[in-house]
Amino acid sequence: MNNLNSLALTVERHSREPLTMQIYTQLRQTFLTGTIPSGCRLPSVRRLAAQLEVSRNTVETAYAQLVAEGYVEGREKSGYFALAVTHQPWVVPADGKIDAAVGQNDARSATDSSKTLPRSSDSATFPQIEYDFTDSSVDLTVMDMALWRRYVNRALKEAERFSGPVRPQGEPELIEAVTRHAFESRGAVCLKEQVIIGAGIQSLLHLLCALIPDHYTRVGFEEPGFRQARQIFADHRFLITPIGVDSQGIDLEALTASQAEITCVSPSHQFPLGSAMPVARRAQLLAWAARRRGIIVEDDYDSELSHVNRPLPSLQGMDRGEHVVYIGSFSKLLFPALRISYMILTPSLAATYHGRSHLYNQTASKIEQLALANYMREGQLGKQVRKLRKVYARKADILQTTIQQEWRGKAKIFGKSTGSHLLIEIDSPLSAERIVQRAEENSVAVLPVEHFYTKNQADNRPRLLLSFAGITEALIPEGIRRLAKSCNA
Amino acid sequence: MNNLNSLALTVERHSREPLTMQIYTQLRQTFLTGTIPSGCRLPSVRRLAAQLEVSRNTVETAYAQLVAEGYVEGREKSGYFALAVTHQPWVVPADGKIDAAVGQNDARSATDSSKTLPRSSDSATFPQIEYDFTDSSVDLTVMDMALWRRYVNRALKEAERFSGPVRPQGEPELIEAVTRHAFESRGAVCLKEQVIIGAGIQSLLHLLCALIPDHYTRVGFEEPGFRQARQIFADHRFLITPIGVDSQGIDLEALTASQAEITCVSPSHQFPLGSAMPVARRAQLLAWAARRRGIIVEDDYDSELSHVNRPLPSLQGMDRGEHVVYIGSFSKLLFPALRISYMILTPSLAATYHGRSHLYNQTASKIEQLALANYMREGQLGKQVRKLRKVYARKADILQTTIQQEWRGKAKIFGKSTGSHLLIEIDSPLSAERIVQRAEENSVAVLPVEHFYTKNQADNRPRLLLSFAGITEALIPEGIRRLAKSCNA
DNA sequence: GGGTATTTGTCCGTATGTATG
DNA sequence: TCATACATACGGACAAATACC
């Protein structure tokens, strides 16, 4: 039971980090490394305060923090004493089973708002990536987080008083704003009762799968397509039939032949190929749905972000919502950590929903829903989208010119005019897989398009998906140069 | 094109509501009622400021708000002009199909954190309820929302700088805190890799359903039981077999006979009957799982809230997690608008998860995850739970004594010692349904236990579920008196 | 009809009370 | 206890549009 009359601590007076935080973190570190034996007495508040030349209160709060977290114990009029921290019974030894699986997970998905990660602790297994063309979430420099914080604060203060029930369908204020937004930006028409708010597209698709009547069993899915949507249908034991995609979008003959009753499409900017579905094809698709009593799930994941001209209005609007379920998200417009999406059901699915909405809970945070509702009502979303469009247009331009410079006609570009990614087809003797590998060695991350197919492709020319949402403008040219180098045999 | 030189506005100087807000709301109201014709010019900033005796900027910000929301248009150096607001093209006329379904939804579910609601606009269809024994979310008076706001603010500020990727599994800080919490409060043991964060129990169950191997097809579900959990399994096309519940919990013989490989139980406080599963039954249940290679889903929805003595440690802990998936939630501990829950997978399911975690996105808000992590790490959750326990114990006591007074032995009480609800069996000639109806006429809302059965019950004595989480302590006695009166023939 | 005075929206810094650390 | 940050309210200065003579 020894005493500890001084500790090797230092504090920086003018650091951004508060004084108490500095003291706290350093002490905590000391405990975690096990330098201090259990039961040992810490220097008194007065002594440490004098040593560090700070107020006694500062030290006191640091100690209080440590007490709250169970590192030390404060005995009144006696002192603060270290507790044993090495004993952490809630940590069980690994049995290897899990470890084997963790880390398999190296497929960087371009449409994950959530990038997959190596294990929390050691990122050493991954080579450091400087030029990341796989982050397709959103350009964070555009978003004014301080502004957003004010909206959240307003919502929190209002909610302090009357924190009423949570609506399964979503907060009325947000539903109102979304209805308007969907009409103005995408020509979608609906009643408020058709709109459902959810925490991300996957939550909404789960709900949709539950609402679709049992005799619908087959989903025709774009090949290649958005894997995270496909996964949910598969999880709900729908039969997935891959349907090819050409320059005008999904192959209608194949869809018709497939006997599917449901299809999931991204007409304004097909993912990942980038083709836009022309009006004629759209009409055919809607005719298919009408004939077959089918359901079209329209995932307009980045249509708001068209650089050049306004995209065609949504399928939902053309059909007036009879057979189309429209899905949209805010994660790609504000910031990925915001998990709010919406779904516009068909009238008949909406009726089913309201018949049993008491069985389903809302998944999105109420506070963030209210904050977003005000943010939209006051036109901030519009500003944000306009800013994003400009930034993305610029980035796409830089990308294009650099690609043309580097490959001199040996790379074709697809789907440049919308959104935050484009696709290149390269004239190279190497396989796409090999190129990705070599790029990674050069500190460049890209995704091969094969990644989004269910079956292995008859390997024609290597095709790569380049997302430019996350990468800084300045890094693009060098990134492309390195990528081009990686393609040379 | 007339002018409007003065408006009938009034402002209160020393109100809590900011001046600019007062002006804004009043003007907005005027527009919505259509008092002001479109194109009409509003009083100039200076004039209105003089009239109201406030600063010009105060008026200006109110005007700016109205501009942002599209009610008025500001022409530079010329004035502010009213815009037409009646034209709202995004509102389509109803075709009656949906309306019919909305409003069916009158079943008030006791375990919804989200209460079902009448249509947003008209709540006239429902009789006004003063004594609500169906709200089982959480006692909101206990929660210090201002404190929570501070934690959210901290998280927002930290996130401003490095708003990195969203982890599908959940934020590491929160997972750390949850691991510790689950061990300390419920004796659950696990690795961090086994913990998954999600927005509500349903999101997590969706994921669980997706992870369970295909040859598991049958779920033995407590009858009566938690409908919102059952619904998710049903949505994923599992076969649901209802298994009876006795005073010791789920009927093991029936479970064994049912051929189910999965079961979903609430051992510490069965919902809704309230029985606690004794150690012997627990051991048998675990033996069943080991024998059958089964999966037990343990939904400990309110075990932290035991009033009397500490509840038995969780099944997960007894089994060391080999066959048990543990599920817990924070919605019932803090406030229902917070949608954060967690799930502790078995090692083998965790391995499956990490093999394809890139296919699933996180559903819970990152900001709220970080806020909660700090809230827990600094011991606030512990304080909150202790407060809740006290409050609920008191309420349960009042409830019990009033019931005994009113019915004089003609009502039996079950499951009083834990959580936020109890169950009474009444000696009355009326059916449960009839009692509920008559209670509603007396402004009392209760749920019959039949509500939680899948099949109609052979009607023995009427049983009612009384949730006391939401109702104010002072209202309980009168509520019970009215309920007792409703039971008399 | 052209110059001037006034009115108007807009931008700026500043003061104050409150919450927070 | 003190420093800081924030929301709110205020008045001055400017330039452009408008009204007036």
mmCIF file with all atom_site columns, C-alpha atoms in Angstrom, chain A residues 16 24 28 65 68-69 89-90 92 94 97-98 101-102 104-105 107 112 114-117 119 140 145-146 148-149 152-153 156-157 160-161 163 166-168 179-180 183-184 189-191 193-194 199 202-203 206 210 216 227-228 231 235-238 320 322 336-337 339 347 350-351 354-368 377-379, chain B residues 16 24 28 65 68-69 89-90 92 94 97-98 101-102 104-105 107 112 114-117 119 140 145-146 148-149 152-153 156-157 160-161 163 166-168 176 179-180 183-184 189-191 193-194 199 202-203 206 210 216 227-228 231 235-238 320 322 336-337 339 347-348 350-351 354-368 377-378:
data_model
loop_
_atom_site.group_PDB
_atom_site.id
_atom_site.type_symbol
_atom_site.label_atom_id
_atom_site.label_alt_id
_atom_site.label_comp_id
_atom_site.label_asym_id
_atom_site.label_entity_id
_atom_site.label_seq_id
_atom_site.pdbx_PDB_ins_code
_atom_site.Cartn_x
_atom_site.Cartn_y
_atom_site.Cartn_z
_atom_site.occupancy
_atom_site.B_iso_or_equiv
_atom_site.pdbx_formal_charge
_atom_site.auth_seq_id
_atom_site.auth_comp_id
_atom_site.auth_asym_id
_atom_site.auth_atom_id
_atom_site.pdbx_PDB_model_num
ATOM 1   C CA . ARG A 1 16  ? -7.381  23.000  -27.748 1.00 0.00 ? 16  ARG A CA 1
ATOM 2   C CA . TYR A 1 24  ? -7.678  12.681  -17.165 1.00 0.00 ? 24  TYR A CA 1
ATOM 3   C CA . ARG A 1 28  ? -6.225  6.874   -17.531 1.00 0.00 ? 28  ARG A CA 1
ATOM 4   C CA . GLN A 1 65  ? -14.110 11.370  -14.014 1.00 0.00 ? 65  GLN A CA 1
ATOM 5   C CA . ALA A 1 68  ? -17.033 7.591   -12.327 1.00 0.00 ? 68  ALA A CA 1
ATOM 6   C CA . GLU A 1 69  ? -15.303 5.205   -14.678 1.00 0.00 ? 69  GLU A CA 1
ATOM 7   C CA . PRO A 1 89  ? -13.994 -10.032 -16.378 1.00 0.00 ? 89  PRO A CA 1
ATOM 8   C CA . TRP A 1 90  ? -16.181 -9.025  -19.292 1.00 0.00 ? 90  TRP A CA 1
ATOM 9   C CA . VAL A 1 92  ? -13.409 -13.418 -22.571 1.00 0.00 ? 92  VAL A CA 1
ATOM 10  C CA . ALA A 1 94  ? -10.949 -15.427 -28.009 1.00 0.00 ? 94  ALA A CA 1
ATOM 11  C CA . LYS A 1 97  ? -13.510 -18.864 -34.371 1.00 0.00 ? 97  LYS A CA 1
ATOM 12  C CA . ILE A 1 98  ? -14.456 -15.251 -34.677 1.00 0.00 ? 98  ILE A CA 1
ATOM 13  C CA . ALA A 1 101 ? -13.951 -14.442 -39.822 1.00 0.00 ? 101 ALA A CA 1
ATOM 14  C CA . VAL A 1 102 ? -13.081 -10.903 -38.861 1.00 0.00 ? 102 VAL A CA 1
ATOM 15  C CA . GLN A 1 104 ? -12.135 -11.743 -44.321 1.00 0.00 ? 104 GLN A CA 1
ATOM 16  C CA . ASN A 1 105 ? -14.134 -8.687  -44.656 1.00 0.00 ? 105 ASN A CA 1
ATOM 17  C CA . ALA A 1 107 ? -14.233 -6.062  -49.740 1.00 0.00 ? 107 ALA A CA 1
ATOM 18  C CA . ASP A 1 112 ? -21.596 1.436   -48.425 1.00 0.00 ? 112 ASP A CA 1
ATOM 19  C CA . SER A 1 114 ? -20.343 2.546   -44.098 1.00 0.00 ? 114 SER A CA 1
ATOM 20  C CA . LYS A 1 115 ? -17.003 1.474   -45.289 1.00 0.00 ? 115 LYS A CA 1
ATOM 21  C CA . THR A 1 116 ? -15.898 -1.883  -44.087 1.00 0.00 ? 116 THR A CA 1
ATOM 22  C CA . LEU A 1 117 ? -13.035 -1.753  -41.742 1.00 0.00 ? 117 LEU A CA 1
ATOM 23  C CA . ARG A 1 119 ? -10.473 -4.664  -36.742 1.00 0.00 ? 119 ARG A CA 1
ATOM 24  C CA . LEU A 1 140 ? -17.887 16.121  -46.238 1.00 0.00 ? 140 LEU A CA 1
ATOM 25  C CA . MET A 1 145 ? -21.668 20.592  -39.516 1.00 0.00 ? 145 MET A CA 1
ATOM 26  C CA . ALA A 1 146 ? -21.927 23.590  -37.202 1.00 0.00 ? 146 ALA A CA 1
ATOM 27  C CA . TRP A 1 148 ? -26.486 21.058  -38.585 1.00 0.00 ? 148 TRP A CA 1
ATOM 28  C CA . ARG A 1 149 ? -25.579 21.089  -34.922 1.00 0.00 ? 149 ARG A CA 1
ATOM 29  C CA . VAL A 1 152 ? -30.169 19.322  -33.772 1.00 0.00 ? 152 VAL A CA 1
ATOM 30  C CA . ASN A 1 153 ? -29.998 21.575  -30.751 1.00 0.00 ? 153 ASN A CA 1
ATOM 31  C CA . LEU A 1 156 ? -33.458 18.731  -28.662 1.00 0.00 ? 156 LEU A CA 1
ATOM 32  C CA . LYS A 1 157 ? -34.728 21.789  -26.865 1.00 0.00 ? 157 LYS A CA 1
ATOM 33  C CA . GLU A 1 160 ? -37.234 18.521  -23.881 1.00 0.00 ? 160 GLU A CA 1
ATOM 34  C CA . ARG A 1 161 ? -40.682 19.812  -23.145 1.00 0.00 ? 161 ARG A CA 1
ATOM 35  C CA . SER A 1 163 ? -41.224 14.275  -25.707 1.00 0.00 ? 163 SER A CA 1
ATOM 36  C CA . VAL A 1 166 ? -42.614 7.983   -31.538 1.00 0.00 ? 166 VAL A CA 1
ATOM 37  C CA . ARG A 1 167 ? -44.606 7.501   -34.706 1.00 0.00 ? 167 ARG A CA 1
ATOM 38  C CA . PRO A 1 168 ? -43.892 4.216   -36.464 1.00 0.00 ? 168 PRO A CA 1
ATOM 39  C CA . THR A 1 179 ? -43.413 14.702  -49.615 1.00 0.00 ? 179 THR A CA 1
ATOM 40  C CA . ARG A 1 180 ? -42.631 18.156  -50.865 1.00 0.00 ? 180 ARG A CA 1
ATOM 41  C CA . PHE A 1 183 ? -42.197 16.162  -55.662 1.00 0.00 ? 183 PHE A CA 1
ATOM 42  C CA . GLU A 1 184 ? -40.005 19.142  -56.310 1.00 0.00 ? 184 GLU A CA 1
ATOM 43  C CA . VAL A 1 189 ? -46.502 12.340  -56.283 1.00 0.00 ? 189 VAL A CA 1
ATOM 44  C CA . CYS A 1 190 ? -48.009 10.876  -53.179 1.00 0.00 ? 190 CYS A CA 1
ATOM 45  C CA . LEU A 1 191 ? -50.158 11.248  -50.126 1.00 0.00 ? 191 LEU A CA 1
ATOM 46  C CA . GLU A 1 193 ? -49.862 8.246   -45.806 1.00 0.00 ? 193 GLU A CA 1
ATOM 47  C CA . GLN A 1 194 ? -47.647 6.611   -48.440 1.00 0.00 ? 194 GLN A CA 1
ATOM 48  C CA . ALA A 1 199 ? -32.975 4.443   -40.624 1.00 0.00 ? 199 ALA A CA 1
ATOM 49  C CA . GLN A 1 202 ? -32.058 -1.513  -45.660 1.00 0.00 ? 202 GLN A CA 1
ATOM 50  C CA . SER A 1 203 ? -34.503 -0.965  -42.803 1.00 0.00 ? 203 SER A CA 1
ATOM 51  C CA . HIS A 1 206 ? -37.028 -5.051  -44.685 1.00 0.00 ? 206 HIS A CA 1
ATOM 52  C CA . ALA A 1 210 ? -42.764 -7.799  -45.069 1.00 0.00 ? 210 ALA A CA 1
ATOM 53  C CA . TYR A 1 216 ? -44.895 -12.443 -54.927 1.00 0.00 ? 216 TYR A CA 1
ATOM 54  C CA . ARG A 1 227 ? -25.690 -5.455  -53.517 1.00 0.00 ? 227 ARG A CA 1
ATOM 55  C CA . GLN A 1 228 ? -27.027 -4.162  -50.255 1.00 0.00 ? 228 GLN A CA 1
ATOM 56  C CA . GLN A 1 231 ? -29.097 -8.853  -49.932 1.00 0.00 ? 231 GLN A CA 1
ATOM 57  C CA . ASP A 1 235 ? -32.600 -12.497 -46.633 1.00 0.00 ? 235 ASP A CA 1
ATOM 58  C CA . HIS A 1 236 ? -36.367 -12.509 -46.949 1.00 0.00 ? 236 HIS A CA 1
ATOM 59  C CA . ARG A 1 237 ? -36.131 -15.630 -49.097 1.00 0.00 ? 237 ARG A CA 1
ATOM 60  C CA . PHE A 1 238 ? -37.211 -14.097 -52.341 1.00 0.00 ? 238 PHE A CA 1
ATOM 61  C CA . ARG A 1 320 ? -48.489 8.251   -60.417 1.00 0.00 ? 320 ARG A CA 1
ATOM 62  C CA . GLU A 1 322 ? -49.602 2.832   -58.937 1.00 0.00 ? 322 GLU A CA 1
ATOM 63  C CA . PRO A 1 336 ? -23.210 9.283   -43.976 1.00 0.00 ? 336 PRO A CA 1
ATOM 64  C CA . ALA A 1 337 ? -23.505 9.245   -40.197 1.00 0.00 ? 337 ALA A CA 1
ATOM 65  C CA . ARG A 1 339 ? -29.219 7.464   -40.980 1.00 0.00 ? 339 ARG A CA 1
ATOM 66  C CA . PRO A 1 347 ? -51.440 3.025   -52.297 1.00 0.00 ? 347 PRO A CA 1
ATOM 67  C CA . ALA A 1 350 ? -49.623 1.720   -47.835 1.00 0.00 ? 350 ALA A CA 1
ATOM 68  C CA . ALA A 1 351 ? -53.029 0.341   -46.964 1.00 0.00 ? 351 ALA A CA 1
ATOM 69  C CA . HIS A 1 354 ? -51.453 1.089   -41.945 1.00 0.00 ? 354 HIS A CA 1
ATOM 70  C CA . GLY A 1 355 ? -53.387 -2.055  -41.182 1.00 0.00 ? 355 GLY A CA 1
ATOM 71  C CA . ARG A 1 356 ? -50.487 -3.312  -39.112 1.00 0.00 ? 356 ARG A CA 1
ATOM 72  C CA . SER A 1 357 ? -48.205 -0.401  -38.431 1.00 0.00 ? 357 SER A CA 1
ATOM 73  C CA . HIS A 1 358 ? -48.520 -1.102  -34.709 1.00 0.00 ? 358 HIS A CA 1
ATOM 74  C CA . LEU A 1 359 ? -46.378 -4.177  -35.252 1.00 0.00 ? 359 LEU A CA 1
ATOM 75  C CA . TYR A 1 360 ? -43.452 -2.184  -36.550 1.00 0.00 ? 360 TYR A CA 1
ATOM 76  C CA . ASN A 1 361 ? -41.365 0.398   -34.745 1.00 0.00 ? 361 ASN A CA 1
ATOM 77  C CA . GLN A 1 362 ? -39.741 3.425   -36.237 1.00 0.00 ? 362 GLN A CA 1
ATOM 78  C CA . THR A 1 363 ? -36.001 3.017   -36.629 1.00 0.00 ? 363 THR A CA 1
ATOM 79  C CA . ALA A 1 364 ? -34.791 6.552   -37.262 1.00 0.00 ? 364 ALA A CA 1
ATOM 80  C CA . SER A 1 365 ? -33.924 8.847   -34.383 1.00 0.00 ? 365 SER A CA 1
ATOM 81  C CA . LYS A 1 366 ? -36.766 11.192  -33.552 1.00 0.00 ? 366 LYS A CA 1
ATOM 82  C CA . ILE A 1 367 ? -34.442 14.071  -32.738 1.00 0.00 ? 367 ILE A CA 1
ATOM 83  C CA . GLU A 1 368 ? -32.684 13.804  -36.055 1.00 0.00 ? 368 GLU A CA 1
ATOM 84  C CA . ARG A 1 377 ? -38.330 23.448  -44.484 1.00 0.00 ? 377 ARG A CA 1
ATOM 85  C CA . GLU A 1 378 ? -35.899 26.317  -44.303 1.00 0.00 ? 378 GLU A CA 1
ATOM 86  C CA . GLY A 1 379 ? -34.314 25.451  -47.594 1.00 0.00 ? 379 GLY A CA 1
ATOM 87  C CA . ARG B 1 16  ? -39.630 32.719  -22.902 1.00 0.00 ? 16  ARG B CA 1
ATOM 88  C CA . TYR B 1 24  ? -42.420 34.708  -37.323 1.00 0.00 ? 24  TYR B CA 1
ATOM 89  C CA . ARG B 1 28  ? -46.876 32.451  -40.686 1.00 0.00 ? 28  ARG B CA 1
ATOM 90  C CA . GLN B 1 65  ? -37.259 32.781  -41.948 1.00 0.00 ? 65  GLN B CA 1
ATOM 91  C CA . ALA B 1 68  ? -36.505 30.536  -46.397 1.00 0.00 ? 68  ALA B CA 1
ATOM 92  C CA . GLU B 1 69  ? -39.771 28.692  -46.068 1.00 0.00 ? 69  GLU B CA 1
ATOM 93  C CA . PRO B 1 89  ? -49.134 20.502  -56.318 1.00 0.00 ? 89  PRO B CA 1
ATOM 94  C CA . TRP B 1 90  ? -47.478 17.681  -54.398 1.00 0.00 ? 90  TRP B CA 1
ATOM 95  C CA . VAL B 1 92  ? -52.703 14.414  -54.649 1.00 0.00 ? 92  VAL B CA 1
ATOM 96  C CA . ALA B 1 94  ? -57.090 10.642  -51.919 1.00 0.00 ? 94  ALA B CA 1
ATOM 97  C CA . LYS B 1 97  ? -58.127 3.113   -50.610 1.00 0.00 ? 97  LYS B CA 1
ATOM 98  C CA . ILE B 1 98  ? -55.625 4.209   -48.015 1.00 0.00 ? 98  ILE B CA 1
ATOM 99  C CA . ALA B 1 101 ? -56.874 1.263   -43.825 1.00 0.00 ? 101 ALA B CA 1
ATOM 100 C CA . VAL B 1 102 ? -55.619 4.161   -41.770 1.00 0.00 ? 102 VAL B CA 1
ATOM 101 C CA . GLN B 1 104 ? -58.083 0.381   -38.473 1.00 0.00 ? 104 GLN B CA 1
ATOM 102 C CA . ASN B 1 105 ? -54.983 0.698   -36.516 1.00 0.00 ? 105 ASN B CA 1
ATOM 103 C CA . ALA B 1 107 ? -54.822 -1.613  -31.287 1.00 0.00 ? 107 ALA B CA 1
ATOM 104 C CA . ASP B 1 112 ? -44.589 -0.348  -28.524 1.00 0.00 ? 112 ASP B CA 1
ATOM 105 C CA . SER B 1 114 ? -44.170 3.844   -30.342 1.00 0.00 ? 114 SER B CA 1
ATOM 106 C CA . LYS B 1 115 ? -47.791 4.089   -29.520 1.00 0.00 ? 115 LYS B CA 1
ATOM 107 C CA . THR B 1 116 ? -50.096 3.747   -32.427 1.00 0.00 ? 116 THR B CA 1
ATOM 108 C CA . LEU B 1 117 ? -51.906 6.883   -33.266 1.00 0.00 ? 117 LEU B CA 1
ATOM 109 C CA . ARG B 1 119 ? -54.371 10.142  -38.104 1.00 0.00 ? 119 ARG B CA 1
ATOM 110 C CA . LEU B 1 140 ? -40.068 10.483  -18.821 1.00 0.00 ? 140 LEU B CA 1
ATOM 111 C CA . MET B 1 145 ? -33.177 15.632  -21.038 1.00 0.00 ? 145 MET B CA 1
ATOM 112 C CA . ALA B 1 146 ? -30.982 18.672  -20.538 1.00 0.00 ? 146 ALA B CA 1
ATOM 113 C CA . TRP B 1 148 ? -28.678 14.176  -22.436 1.00 0.00 ? 148 TRP B CA 1
ATOM 114 C CA . ARG B 1 149 ? -28.602 17.224  -24.656 1.00 0.00 ? 149 ARG B CA 1
ATOM 115 C CA . VAL B 1 152 ? -25.351 14.872  -27.734 1.00 0.00 ? 152 VAL B CA 1
ATOM 116 C CA . ASN B 1 153 ? -23.692 18.246  -28.127 1.00 0.00 ? 153 ASN B CA 1
ATOM 117 C CA . LEU B 1 156 ? -21.690 16.574  -32.320 1.00 0.00 ? 156 LEU B CA 1
ATOM 118 C CA . LYS B 1 157 ? -18.694 18.746  -31.641 1.00 0.00 ? 157 LYS B CA 1
ATOM 119 C CA . GLU B 1 160 ? -17.462 17.975  -36.525 1.00 0.00 ? 160 GLU B CA 1
ATOM 120 C CA . ARG B 1 161 ? -13.787 17.434  -36.948 1.00 0.00 ? 161 ARG B CA 1
ATOM 121 C CA . SER B 1 163 ? -16.670 12.570  -39.242 1.00 0.00 ? 163 SER B CA 1
ATOM 122 C CA . VAL B 1 166 ? -19.892 4.553   -40.030 1.00 0.00 ? 166 VAL B CA 1
ATOM 123 C CA . ARG B 1 167 ? -19.168 1.096   -38.681 1.00 0.00 ? 167 ARG B CA 1
ATOM 124 C CA . PRO B 1 168 ? -21.779 -1.482  -39.639 1.00 0.00 ? 168 PRO B CA 1
ATOM 125 C CA . GLU B 1 176 ? -17.026 -1.270  -25.383 1.00 0.00 ? 176 GLU B CA 1
ATOM 126 C CA . THR B 1 179 ? -20.017 -5.094  -23.340 1.00 0.00 ? 179 THR B CA 1
ATOM 127 C CA . ARG B 1 180 ? -19.239 -3.858  -19.897 1.00 0.00 ? 180 ARG B CA 1
ATOM 128 C CA . PHE B 1 183 ? -21.696 -8.014  -17.952 1.00 0.00 ? 183 PHE B CA 1
ATOM 129 C CA . GLU B 1 184 ? -22.214 -5.850  -14.929 1.00 0.00 ? 184 GLU B CA 1
ATOM 130 C CA . VAL B 1 189 ? -20.073 -12.530 -21.221 1.00 0.00 ? 189 VAL B CA 1
ATOM 131 C CA . CYS B 1 190 ? -18.811 -11.838 -24.668 1.00 0.00 ? 190 CYS B CA 1
ATOM 132 C CA . LEU B 1 191 ? -16.130 -10.531 -26.960 1.00 0.00 ? 191 LEU B CA 1
ATOM 133 C CA . GLU B 1 193 ? -16.892 -8.899  -31.900 1.00 0.00 ? 193 GLU B CA 1
ATOM 134 C CA . GLN B 1 194 ? -20.129 -10.511 -30.769 1.00 0.00 ? 194 GLN B CA 1
ATOM 135 C CA . ALA B 1 199 ? -31.784 1.046   -34.194 1.00 0.00 ? 199 ALA B CA 1
ATOM 136 C CA . GLN B 1 202 ? -36.604 -5.119  -34.779 1.00 0.00 ? 202 GLN B CA 1
ATOM 137 C CA . SER B 1 203 ? -33.635 -4.017  -36.870 1.00 0.00 ? 203 SER B CA 1
ATOM 138 C CA . HIS B 1 206 ? -33.939 -8.677  -39.039 1.00 0.00 ? 206 HIS B CA 1
ATOM 139 C CA . ALA B 1 210 ? -30.561 -13.163 -42.014 1.00 0.00 ? 210 ALA B CA 1
ATOM 140 C CA . TYR B 1 216 ? -33.258 -23.536 -39.140 1.00 0.00 ? 216 TYR B CA 1
ATOM 141 C CA . ARG B 1 227 ? -45.702 -9.566  -30.805 1.00 0.00 ? 227 ARG B CA 1
ATOM 142 C CA . GLN B 1 228 ? -43.207 -7.253  -32.398 1.00 0.00 ? 228 GLN B CA 1
ATOM 143 C CA . GLN B 1 231 ? -43.658 -10.446 -36.389 1.00 0.00 ? 231 GLN B CA 1
ATOM 144 C CA . ASP B 1 235 ? -41.765 -11.712 -41.963 1.00 0.00 ? 235 ASP B CA 1
ATOM 145 C CA . HIS B 1 236 ? -38.670 -13.781 -42.611 1.00 0.00 ? 236 HIS B CA 1
ATOM 146 C CA . ARG B 1 237 ? -40.881 -16.775 -43.316 1.00 0.00 ? 237 ARG B CA 1
ATOM 147 C CA . PHE B 1 238 ? -39.938 -18.800 -40.303 1.00 0.00 ? 238 PHE B CA 1
ATOM 148 C CA . ARG B 1 320 ? -21.321 -18.461 -21.734 1.00 0.00 ? 320 ARG B CA 1
ATOM 149 C CA . GLU B 1 322 ? -22.702 -20.775 -26.793 1.00 0.00 ? 322 GLU B CA 1
ATOM 150 C CA . PRO B 1 336 ? -38.398 5.954   -26.321 1.00 0.00 ? 336 PRO B CA 1
ATOM 151 C CA . ALA B 1 337 ? -37.319 8.447   -28.964 1.00 0.00 ? 337 ALA B CA 1
ATOM 152 C CA . ARG B 1 339 ? -33.552 4.173   -30.977 1.00 0.00 ? 339 ARG B CA 1
ATOM 153 C CA . PRO B 1 347 ? -19.578 -16.921 -31.556 1.00 0.00 ? 347 PRO B CA 1
ATOM 154 C CA . SER B 1 348 ? -20.667 -18.860 -34.580 1.00 0.00 ? 348 SER B CA 1
ATOM 155 C CA . ALA B 1 350 ? -20.737 -13.566 -35.055 1.00 0.00 ? 350 ALA B CA 1
ATOM 156 C CA . ALA B 1 351 ? -18.354 -15.332 -37.402 1.00 0.00 ? 351 ALA B CA 1
ATOM 157 C CA . HIS B 1 354 ? -18.167 -10.646 -39.885 1.00 0.00 ? 354 HIS B CA 1
ATOM 158 C CA . GLY B 1 355 ? -17.921 -12.668 -43.053 1.00 0.00 ? 355 GLY B CA 1
ATOM 159 C CA . ARG B 1 356 ? -20.506 -10.428 -44.680 1.00 0.00 ? 356 ARG B CA 1
ATOM 160 C CA . SER B 1 357 ? -20.814 -7.342  -42.531 1.00 0.00 ? 357 SER B CA 1
ATOM 161 C CA . HIS B 1 358 ? -20.040 -5.232  -45.601 1.00 0.00 ? 358 HIS B CA 1
ATOM 162 C CA . LEU B 1 359 ? -23.477 -6.148  -46.914 1.00 0.00 ? 359 LEU B CA 1
ATOM 163 C CA . TYR B 1 360 ? -25.256 -4.616  -43.956 1.00 0.00 ? 360 TYR B CA 1
ATOM 164 C CA . ASN B 1 361 ? -25.347 -0.998  -42.893 1.00 0.00 ? 361 ASN B CA 1
ATOM 165 C CA . GLN B 1 362 ? -25.586 0.303   -39.392 1.00 0.00 ? 362 GLN B CA 1
ATOM 166 C CA . THR B 1 363 ? -29.031 1.644   -38.570 1.00 0.00 ? 363 THR B CA 1
ATOM 167 C CA . ALA B 1 364 ? -28.462 3.602   -35.383 1.00 0.00 ? 364 ALA B CA 1
ATOM 168 C CA . SER B 1 365 ? -27.418 7.242   -35.515 1.00 0.00 ? 365 SER B CA 1
ATOM 169 C CA . LYS B 1 366 ? -23.685 7.645   -35.070 1.00 0.00 ? 366 LYS B CA 1
ATOM 170 C CA . ILE B 1 367 ? -24.056 10.825  -33.070 1.00 0.00 ? 367 ILE B CA 1
ATOM 171 C CA . GLU B 1 368 ? -26.416 9.208   -30.618 1.00 0.00 ? 368 GLU B CA 1
ATOM 172 C CA . ARG B 1 377 ? -18.854 5.461   -19.510 1.00 0.00 ? 377 ARG B CA 1
ATOM 173 C CA . GLU B 1 378 ? -19.414 8.261   -17.041 1.00 0.00 ? 378 GLU B CA 1
#
